[in-house]
CSV table of C-alpha atoms and ligand atoms in Angstrom, one decimal:
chain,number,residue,atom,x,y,z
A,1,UNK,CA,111.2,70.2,-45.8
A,2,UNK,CA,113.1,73.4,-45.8
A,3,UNK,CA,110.9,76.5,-45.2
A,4,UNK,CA,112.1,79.9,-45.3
A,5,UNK,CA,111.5,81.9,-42.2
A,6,UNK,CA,111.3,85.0,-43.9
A,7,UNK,CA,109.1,84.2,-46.5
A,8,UNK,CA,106.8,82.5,-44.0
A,9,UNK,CA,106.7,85.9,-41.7
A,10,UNK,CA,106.4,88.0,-44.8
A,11,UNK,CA,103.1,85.7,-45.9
A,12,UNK,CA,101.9,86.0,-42.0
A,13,UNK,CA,102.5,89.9,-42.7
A,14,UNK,CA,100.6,89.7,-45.8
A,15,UNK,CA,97.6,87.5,-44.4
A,16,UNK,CA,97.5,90.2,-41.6
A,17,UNK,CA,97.9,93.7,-43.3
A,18,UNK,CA,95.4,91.7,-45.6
A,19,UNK,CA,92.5,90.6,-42.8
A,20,UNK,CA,93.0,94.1,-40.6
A,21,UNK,CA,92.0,95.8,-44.6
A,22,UNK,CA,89.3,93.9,-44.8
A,23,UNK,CA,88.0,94.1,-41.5
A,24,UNK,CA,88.5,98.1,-41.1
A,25,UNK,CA,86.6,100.7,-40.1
A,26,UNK,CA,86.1,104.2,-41.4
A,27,UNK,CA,84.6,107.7,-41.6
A,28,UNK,CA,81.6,109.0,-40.9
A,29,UNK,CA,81.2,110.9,-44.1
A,30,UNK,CA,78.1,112.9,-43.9
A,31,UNK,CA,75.9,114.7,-46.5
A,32,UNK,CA,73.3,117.7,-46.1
A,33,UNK,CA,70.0,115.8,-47.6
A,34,UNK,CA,66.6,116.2,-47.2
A,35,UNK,CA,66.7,118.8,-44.2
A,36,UNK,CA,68.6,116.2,-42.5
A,37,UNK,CA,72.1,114.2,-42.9
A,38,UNK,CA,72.9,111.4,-44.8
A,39,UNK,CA,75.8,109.4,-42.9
A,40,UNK,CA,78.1,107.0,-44.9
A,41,UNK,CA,80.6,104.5,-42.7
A,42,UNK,CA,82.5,101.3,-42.6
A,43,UNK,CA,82.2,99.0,-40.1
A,44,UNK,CA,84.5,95.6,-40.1
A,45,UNK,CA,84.6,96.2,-43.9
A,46,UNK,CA,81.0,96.6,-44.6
A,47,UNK,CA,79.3,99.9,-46.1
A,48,UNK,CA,76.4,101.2,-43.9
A,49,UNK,CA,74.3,103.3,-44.7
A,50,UNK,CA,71.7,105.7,-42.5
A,51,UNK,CA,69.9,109.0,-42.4
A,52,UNK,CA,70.1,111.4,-39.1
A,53,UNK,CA,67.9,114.7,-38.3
A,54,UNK,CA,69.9,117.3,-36.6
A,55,UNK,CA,71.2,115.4,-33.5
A,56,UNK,CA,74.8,115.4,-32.9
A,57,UNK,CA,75.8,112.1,-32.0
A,58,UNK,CA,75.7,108.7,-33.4
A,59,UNK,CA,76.4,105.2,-33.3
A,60,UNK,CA,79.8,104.8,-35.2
A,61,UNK,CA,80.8,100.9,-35.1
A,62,UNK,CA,79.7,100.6,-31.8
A,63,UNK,CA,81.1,103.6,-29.9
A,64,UNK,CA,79.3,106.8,-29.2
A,65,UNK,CA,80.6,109.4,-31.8
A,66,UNK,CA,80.1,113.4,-31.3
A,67,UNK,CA,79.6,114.9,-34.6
A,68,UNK,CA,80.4,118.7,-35.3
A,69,UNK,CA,77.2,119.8,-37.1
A,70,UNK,CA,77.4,123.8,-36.0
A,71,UNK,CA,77.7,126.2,-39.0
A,72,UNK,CA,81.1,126.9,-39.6
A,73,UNK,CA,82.6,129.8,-38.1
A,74,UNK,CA,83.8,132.4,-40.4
A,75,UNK,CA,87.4,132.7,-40.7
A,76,UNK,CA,89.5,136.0,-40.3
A,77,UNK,CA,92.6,137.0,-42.2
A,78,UNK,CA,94.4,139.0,-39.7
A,79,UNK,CA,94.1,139.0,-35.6
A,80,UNK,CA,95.7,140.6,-33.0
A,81,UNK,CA,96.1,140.3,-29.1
A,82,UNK,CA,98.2,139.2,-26.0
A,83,UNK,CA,97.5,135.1,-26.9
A,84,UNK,CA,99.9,132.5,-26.7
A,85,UNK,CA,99.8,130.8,-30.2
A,86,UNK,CA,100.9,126.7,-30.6
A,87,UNK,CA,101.3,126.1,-34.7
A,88,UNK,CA,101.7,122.4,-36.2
A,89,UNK,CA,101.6,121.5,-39.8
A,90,UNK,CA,101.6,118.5,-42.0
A,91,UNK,CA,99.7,116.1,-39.9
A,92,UNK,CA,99.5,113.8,-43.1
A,93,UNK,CA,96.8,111.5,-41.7
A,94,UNK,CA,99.1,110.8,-38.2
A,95,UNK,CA,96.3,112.0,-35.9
A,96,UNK,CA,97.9,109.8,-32.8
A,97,UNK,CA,100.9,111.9,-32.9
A,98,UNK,CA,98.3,114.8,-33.4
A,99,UNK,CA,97.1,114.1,-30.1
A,100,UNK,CA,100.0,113.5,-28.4
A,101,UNK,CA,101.8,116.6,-29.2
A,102,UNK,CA,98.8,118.7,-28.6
A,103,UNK,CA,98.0,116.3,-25.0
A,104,UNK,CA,101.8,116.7,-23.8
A,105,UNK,CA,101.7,120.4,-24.0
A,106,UNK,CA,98.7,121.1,-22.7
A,107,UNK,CA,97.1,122.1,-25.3
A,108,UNK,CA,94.1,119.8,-24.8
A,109,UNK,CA,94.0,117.4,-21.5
A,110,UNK,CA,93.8,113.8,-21.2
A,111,UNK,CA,90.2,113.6,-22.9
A,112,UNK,CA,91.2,115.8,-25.6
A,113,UNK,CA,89.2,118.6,-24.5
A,114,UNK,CA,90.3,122.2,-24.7
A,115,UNK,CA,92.9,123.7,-22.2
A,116,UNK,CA,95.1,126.2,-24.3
A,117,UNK,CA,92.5,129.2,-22.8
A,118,UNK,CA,92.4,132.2,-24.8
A,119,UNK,CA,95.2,130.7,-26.9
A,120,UNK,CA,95.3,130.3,-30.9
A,121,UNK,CA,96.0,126.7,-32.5
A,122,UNK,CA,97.3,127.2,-35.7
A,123,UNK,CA,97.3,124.7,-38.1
A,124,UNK,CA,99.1,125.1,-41.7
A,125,UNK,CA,97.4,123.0,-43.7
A,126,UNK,CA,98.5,119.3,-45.4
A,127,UNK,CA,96.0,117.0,-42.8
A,128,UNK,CA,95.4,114.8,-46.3
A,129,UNK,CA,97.4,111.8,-47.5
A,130,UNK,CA,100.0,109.8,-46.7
A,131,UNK,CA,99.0,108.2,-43.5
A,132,UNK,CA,95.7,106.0,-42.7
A,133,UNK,CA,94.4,108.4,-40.0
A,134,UNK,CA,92.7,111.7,-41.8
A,135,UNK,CA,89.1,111.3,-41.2
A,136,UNK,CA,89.9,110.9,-37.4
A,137,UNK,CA,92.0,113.9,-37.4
A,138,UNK,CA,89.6,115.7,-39.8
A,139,UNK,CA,86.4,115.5,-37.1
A,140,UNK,CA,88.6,116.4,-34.2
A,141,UNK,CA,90.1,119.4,-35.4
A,142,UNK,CA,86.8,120.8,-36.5
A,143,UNK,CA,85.2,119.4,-33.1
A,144,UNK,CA,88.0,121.5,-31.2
A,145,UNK,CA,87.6,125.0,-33.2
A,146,UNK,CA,84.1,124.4,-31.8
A,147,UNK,CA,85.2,124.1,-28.4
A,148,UNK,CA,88.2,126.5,-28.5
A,149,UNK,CA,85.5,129.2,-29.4
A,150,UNK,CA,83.5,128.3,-25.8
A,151,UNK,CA,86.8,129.1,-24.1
A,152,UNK,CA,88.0,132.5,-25.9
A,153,UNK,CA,90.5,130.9,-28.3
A,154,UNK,CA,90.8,129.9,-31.6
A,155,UNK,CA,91.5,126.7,-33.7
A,156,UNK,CA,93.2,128.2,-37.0
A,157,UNK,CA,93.2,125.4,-40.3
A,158,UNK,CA,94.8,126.9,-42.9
A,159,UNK,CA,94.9,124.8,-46.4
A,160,UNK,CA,97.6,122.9,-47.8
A,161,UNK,CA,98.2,121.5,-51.0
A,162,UNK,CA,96.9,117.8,-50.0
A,163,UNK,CA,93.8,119.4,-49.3
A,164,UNK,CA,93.5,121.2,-52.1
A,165,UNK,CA,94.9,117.8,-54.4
A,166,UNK,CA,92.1,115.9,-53.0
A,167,UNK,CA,89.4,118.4,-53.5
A,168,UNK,CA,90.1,118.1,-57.1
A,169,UNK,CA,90.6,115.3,-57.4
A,170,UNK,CA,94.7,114.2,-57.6
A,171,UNK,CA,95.0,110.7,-55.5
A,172,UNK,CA,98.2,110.2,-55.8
A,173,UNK,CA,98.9,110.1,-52.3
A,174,UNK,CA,96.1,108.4,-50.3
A,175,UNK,CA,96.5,105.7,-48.4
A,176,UNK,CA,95.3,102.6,-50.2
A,177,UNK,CA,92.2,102.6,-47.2
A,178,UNK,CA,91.0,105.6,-48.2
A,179,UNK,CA,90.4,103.9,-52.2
A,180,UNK,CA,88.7,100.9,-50.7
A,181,UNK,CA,86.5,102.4,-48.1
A,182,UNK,CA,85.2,104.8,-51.8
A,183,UNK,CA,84.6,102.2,-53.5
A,184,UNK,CA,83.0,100.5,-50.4
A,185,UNK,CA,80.6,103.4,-50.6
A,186,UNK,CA,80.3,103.5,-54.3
A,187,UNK,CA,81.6,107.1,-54.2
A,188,UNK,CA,84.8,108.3,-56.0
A,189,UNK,CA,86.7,109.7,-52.9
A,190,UNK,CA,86.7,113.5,-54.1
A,191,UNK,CA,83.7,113.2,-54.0
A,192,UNK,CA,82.8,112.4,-49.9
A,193,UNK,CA,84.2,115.8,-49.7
A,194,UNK,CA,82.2,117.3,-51.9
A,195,UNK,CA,80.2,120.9,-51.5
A,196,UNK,CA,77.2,118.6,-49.8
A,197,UNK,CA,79.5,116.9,-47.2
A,198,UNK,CA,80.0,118.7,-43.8
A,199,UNK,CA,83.7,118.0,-43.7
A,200,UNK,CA,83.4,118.9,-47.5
A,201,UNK,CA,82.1,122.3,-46.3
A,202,UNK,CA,84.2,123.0,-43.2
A,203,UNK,CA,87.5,122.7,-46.2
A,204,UNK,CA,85.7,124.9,-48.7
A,205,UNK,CA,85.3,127.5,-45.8
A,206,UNK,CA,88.8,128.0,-45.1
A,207,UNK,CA,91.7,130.6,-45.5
A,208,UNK,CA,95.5,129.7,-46.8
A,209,UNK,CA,96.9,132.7,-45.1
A,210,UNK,CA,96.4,134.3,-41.6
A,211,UNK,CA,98.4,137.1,-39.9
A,212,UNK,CA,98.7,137.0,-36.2
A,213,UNK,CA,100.2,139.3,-34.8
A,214,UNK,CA,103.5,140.0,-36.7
A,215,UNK,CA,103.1,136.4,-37.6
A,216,UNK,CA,102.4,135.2,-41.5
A,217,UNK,CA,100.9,131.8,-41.1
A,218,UNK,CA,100.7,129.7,-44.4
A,219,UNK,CA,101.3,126.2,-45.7
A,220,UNK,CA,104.5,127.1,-48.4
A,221,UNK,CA,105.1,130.9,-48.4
A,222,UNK,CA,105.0,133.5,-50.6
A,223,UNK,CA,107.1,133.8,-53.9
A,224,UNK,CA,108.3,137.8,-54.2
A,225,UNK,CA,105.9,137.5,-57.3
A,226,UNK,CA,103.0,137.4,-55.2
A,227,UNK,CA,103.9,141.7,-54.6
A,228,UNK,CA,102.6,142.2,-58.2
A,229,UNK,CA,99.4,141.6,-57.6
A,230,UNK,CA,99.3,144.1,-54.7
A,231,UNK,CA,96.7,141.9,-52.8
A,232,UNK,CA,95.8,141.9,-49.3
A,233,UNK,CA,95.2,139.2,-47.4
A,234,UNK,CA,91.9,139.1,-47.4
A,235,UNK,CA,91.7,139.6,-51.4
A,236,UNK,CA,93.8,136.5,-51.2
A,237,UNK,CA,91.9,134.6,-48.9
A,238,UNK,CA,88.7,135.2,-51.0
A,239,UNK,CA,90.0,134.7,-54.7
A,240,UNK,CA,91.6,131.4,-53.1
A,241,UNK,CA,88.5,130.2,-51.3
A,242,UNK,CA,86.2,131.2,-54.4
A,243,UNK,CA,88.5,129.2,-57.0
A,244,UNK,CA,89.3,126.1,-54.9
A,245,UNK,CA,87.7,123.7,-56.6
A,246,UNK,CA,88.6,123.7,-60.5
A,247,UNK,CA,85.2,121.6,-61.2
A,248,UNK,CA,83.5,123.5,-59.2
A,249,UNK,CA,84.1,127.5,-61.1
A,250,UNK,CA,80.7,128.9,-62.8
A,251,UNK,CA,83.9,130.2,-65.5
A,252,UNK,CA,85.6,128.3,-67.5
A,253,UNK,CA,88.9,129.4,-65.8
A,254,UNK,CA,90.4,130.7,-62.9
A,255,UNK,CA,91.2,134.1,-62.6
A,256,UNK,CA,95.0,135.6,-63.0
A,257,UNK,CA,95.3,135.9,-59.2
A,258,UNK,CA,93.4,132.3,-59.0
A,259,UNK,CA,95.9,130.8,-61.0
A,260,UNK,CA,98.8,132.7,-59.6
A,261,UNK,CA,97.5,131.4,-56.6
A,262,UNK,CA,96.8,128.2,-56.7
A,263,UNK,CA,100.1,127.6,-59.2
A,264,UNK,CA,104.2,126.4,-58.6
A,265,UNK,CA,105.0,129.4,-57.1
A,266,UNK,CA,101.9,129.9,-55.0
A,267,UNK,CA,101.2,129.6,-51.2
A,268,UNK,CA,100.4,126.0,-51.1
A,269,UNK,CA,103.5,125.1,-53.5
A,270,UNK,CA,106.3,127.8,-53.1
A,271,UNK,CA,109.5,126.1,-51.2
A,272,UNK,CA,111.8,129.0,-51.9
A,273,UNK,CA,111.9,130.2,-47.9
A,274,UNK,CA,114.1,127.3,-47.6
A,275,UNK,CA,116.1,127.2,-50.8
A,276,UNK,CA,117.2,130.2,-52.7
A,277,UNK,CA,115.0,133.4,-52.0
A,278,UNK,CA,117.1,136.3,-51.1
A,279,UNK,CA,117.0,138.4,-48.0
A,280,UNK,CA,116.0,141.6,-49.8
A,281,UNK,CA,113.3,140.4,-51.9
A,282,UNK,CA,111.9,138.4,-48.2
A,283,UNK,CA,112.4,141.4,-46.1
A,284,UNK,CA,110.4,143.2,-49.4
A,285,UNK,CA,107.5,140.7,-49.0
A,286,UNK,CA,107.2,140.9,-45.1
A,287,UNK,CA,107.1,144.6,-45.6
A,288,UNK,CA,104.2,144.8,-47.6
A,289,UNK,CA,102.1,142.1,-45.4
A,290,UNK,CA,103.5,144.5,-42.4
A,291,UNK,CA,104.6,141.3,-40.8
A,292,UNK,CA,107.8,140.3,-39.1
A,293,UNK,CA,108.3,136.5,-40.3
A,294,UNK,CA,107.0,133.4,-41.8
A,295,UNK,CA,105.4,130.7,-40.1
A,296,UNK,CA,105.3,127.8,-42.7
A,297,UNK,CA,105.1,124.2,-43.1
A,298,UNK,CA,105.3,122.0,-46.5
A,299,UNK,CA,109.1,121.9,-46.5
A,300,UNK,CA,110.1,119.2,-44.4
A,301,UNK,CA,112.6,119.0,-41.7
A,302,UNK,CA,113.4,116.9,-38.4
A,303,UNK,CA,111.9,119.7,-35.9
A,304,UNK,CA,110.8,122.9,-35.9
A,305,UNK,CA,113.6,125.1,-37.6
A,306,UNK,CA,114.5,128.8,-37.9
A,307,UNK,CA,115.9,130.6,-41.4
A,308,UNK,CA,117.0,134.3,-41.9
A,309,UNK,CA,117.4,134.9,-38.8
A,310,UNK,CA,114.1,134.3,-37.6
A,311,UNK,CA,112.2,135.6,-40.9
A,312,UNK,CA,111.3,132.3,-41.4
A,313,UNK,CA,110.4,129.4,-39.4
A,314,UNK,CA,109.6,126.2,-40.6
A,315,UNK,CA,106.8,123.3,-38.4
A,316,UNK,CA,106.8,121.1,-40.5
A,317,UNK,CA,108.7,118.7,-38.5
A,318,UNK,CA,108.0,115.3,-40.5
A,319,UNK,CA,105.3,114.5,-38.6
A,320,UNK,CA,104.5,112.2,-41.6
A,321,UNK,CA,107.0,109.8,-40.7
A,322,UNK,CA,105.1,108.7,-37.9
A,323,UNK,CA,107.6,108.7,-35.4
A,324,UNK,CA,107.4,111.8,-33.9
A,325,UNK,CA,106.6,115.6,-34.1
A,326,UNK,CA,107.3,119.3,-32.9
A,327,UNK,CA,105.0,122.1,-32.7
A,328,UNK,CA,105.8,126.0,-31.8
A,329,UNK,CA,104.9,127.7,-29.3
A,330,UNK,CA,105.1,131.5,-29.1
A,331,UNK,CA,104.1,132.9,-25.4
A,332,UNK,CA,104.9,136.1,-24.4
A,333,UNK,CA,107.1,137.0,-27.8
A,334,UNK,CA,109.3,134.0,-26.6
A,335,UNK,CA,109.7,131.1,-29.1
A,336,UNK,CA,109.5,127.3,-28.6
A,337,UNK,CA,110.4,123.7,-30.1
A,338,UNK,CA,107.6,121.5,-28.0
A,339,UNK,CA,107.6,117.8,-29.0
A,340,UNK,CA,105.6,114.8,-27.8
A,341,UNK,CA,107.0,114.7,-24.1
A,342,UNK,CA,105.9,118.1,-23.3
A,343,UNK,CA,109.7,119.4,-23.5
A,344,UNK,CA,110.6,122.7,-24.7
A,345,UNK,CA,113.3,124.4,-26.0
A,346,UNK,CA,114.0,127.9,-27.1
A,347,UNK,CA,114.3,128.3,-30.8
A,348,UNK,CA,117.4,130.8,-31.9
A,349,UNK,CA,116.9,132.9,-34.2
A,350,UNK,CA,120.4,133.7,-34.9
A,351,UNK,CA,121.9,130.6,-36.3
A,352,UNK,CA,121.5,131.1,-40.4
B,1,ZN,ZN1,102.5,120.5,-48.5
């Protein structure tokens, strides 16, 4: 009998991808309740279900998991200071690549503890979709702003669109795991985020823009539009945290600088930086935010990239791919490409 070798592989593939879905683990999602936590998880497949007081670890498919309980810290829009500052964005559920970009340059050491000192971590947002690693790199990222804090330094997440897309709701680009494991739970998967879940909290305290230094940090940019509205930061931060969550507005609608906001041309959407904005009208925007240059992600590109002369610099480096990844690194006003090995190399501003 003839038997095709492919087709036997692919079935093997199949029965494989098939078995390791149905045997998977995932989360903890936990929920405020009764003055103590509700935790939801997958183990091999099967729901569980248990309450916990205030303790911070538990029993998570047989290893010892820390959870991050602490009150979230409150988030600034602009800082200043002598810091070195690492920035990665677009971690699109690839939390081993995460760890190994943050591990080979010493951000955090071999147990993934804190080593960057008094230095900022910035992250710009889009930790959602895509990949099959986002609750993993969810906890560690709000484990380590907890820890960066003991040390002097910072952990910065800023939100992205897939974060915001989630939290309302739009699927479209979750890994088929993430489906199962909420329907495992007999939750829709918005709703493990929602305003009673601790990771659900941590999201719906963050900001979509930070200035350090002369340093804009956000997840797309801003459209020269954004200058009528003659916001600050802050007033940005606010209306943007405040209207998150469409659902979720005691109004019927968002607000004009909501939905400017939250829109095409917004922070979490806007691509122009990289496409067809013109130097005057970017110089015009800098200006007004008193800042020197963009730090963005969103737009992707094979490692970390500079535009207009250093105005803008893009990180998102396609993490998403899986392959590999580049952060920056800005010590002592000198800029870096860092990738997974630990190697650096000087970014020039001066190419286009
Ligand atoms: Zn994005």
């Amino acid at each position: 009998m003839y038997i095709n070798k492919k087709l036997v592989l692919g079935l093997f593939g199949l029965f494989i991808s098939a078995n390791s879905m149905a045997m998977f683990n995932e989360g903890p999602y936990v929920f405020s309740e009764n003055e103590g936590y509700r935790v939801e998880l997958i183990c091999a497949g099967k729901a569980r279900s248990f309450y916990l007081q205030a303790q911070s670890h538990i029993e998570y498919c047989g290893q010892r998991m820390a959870l991050e309980l602490t009150p979230n810290p409150p988030q600034v829009s602009q800082i200043e200071g002598a810091f070195p500052v690492a920035a990665l964005s677009d971690i699109h559920g690839q939390y081993d690549i995460m760890i190994q970009l943050l591990k080979a340059n010493k951000i955090v050491d071999e147990n993934g503890s804190w080593v960057f000192g008094k230095g900022h971590l910035v992250i710009t947002g889009d930790i959602f979709d895509r990949g099959s690693q986002v609750t993993e790199a969810l906890w560690y990222i709000k484990w380590l702003e907890g820890e960066a804090l003991k040390y002097g330094g910072r952990v910065h997440f800023l939100l992205g669109n897939h974060e915001v897309m989630v939290l309302n709701g739009d699927l479209r680009y979750l890994h088929k795991k993430y489906l199962k494991a909420a329907s495992l739970i007999g939750t829709p998967f918005e709703q493990l985020f929602s305003k009673k879940s601790v990771l659900g909290q941590w999201l719906r305290s963050k900001n979509v823009v930070i200035k350090i230094n002369e340093n804009l940090f956000l997840h797309g940019g801003f459209h020269p539009n954004i200058l009528g509205f003659k916001a600050s930061l802050k007033e940005i931060n606010r209306v943007f945290r405040a209207e998150l969550v469409a659902d979720e507005l005691s109004v019927a609608k968002r607000s004009k600088l909501g939905r400017y906001l939250h829109g095409t041309k917004g922070p979490i959407w806007y691509r122009g930086l990289f496409s067809n904005i013109d130097r005057e009208a970017l110089s015009k925007i800098l200006a007004y935010f008193n800042a020197s240059r963009f730090i963005v992600g969103h737009t992707s590109h094979s490692e970390v990239v500079s535009r207009h002369f250093g105005k803008v610099i893009g990180i998102d480096s396609s993490i998403k791919l899986g392959h590999k990844g580049e952060l920056l690194l800005i010590d002592k006003g000198v800029f870096w490409r860092a990738d997974t090995q630990g190697q650096r190399v000087k970014l020039h501003f001066g190419e286009r």
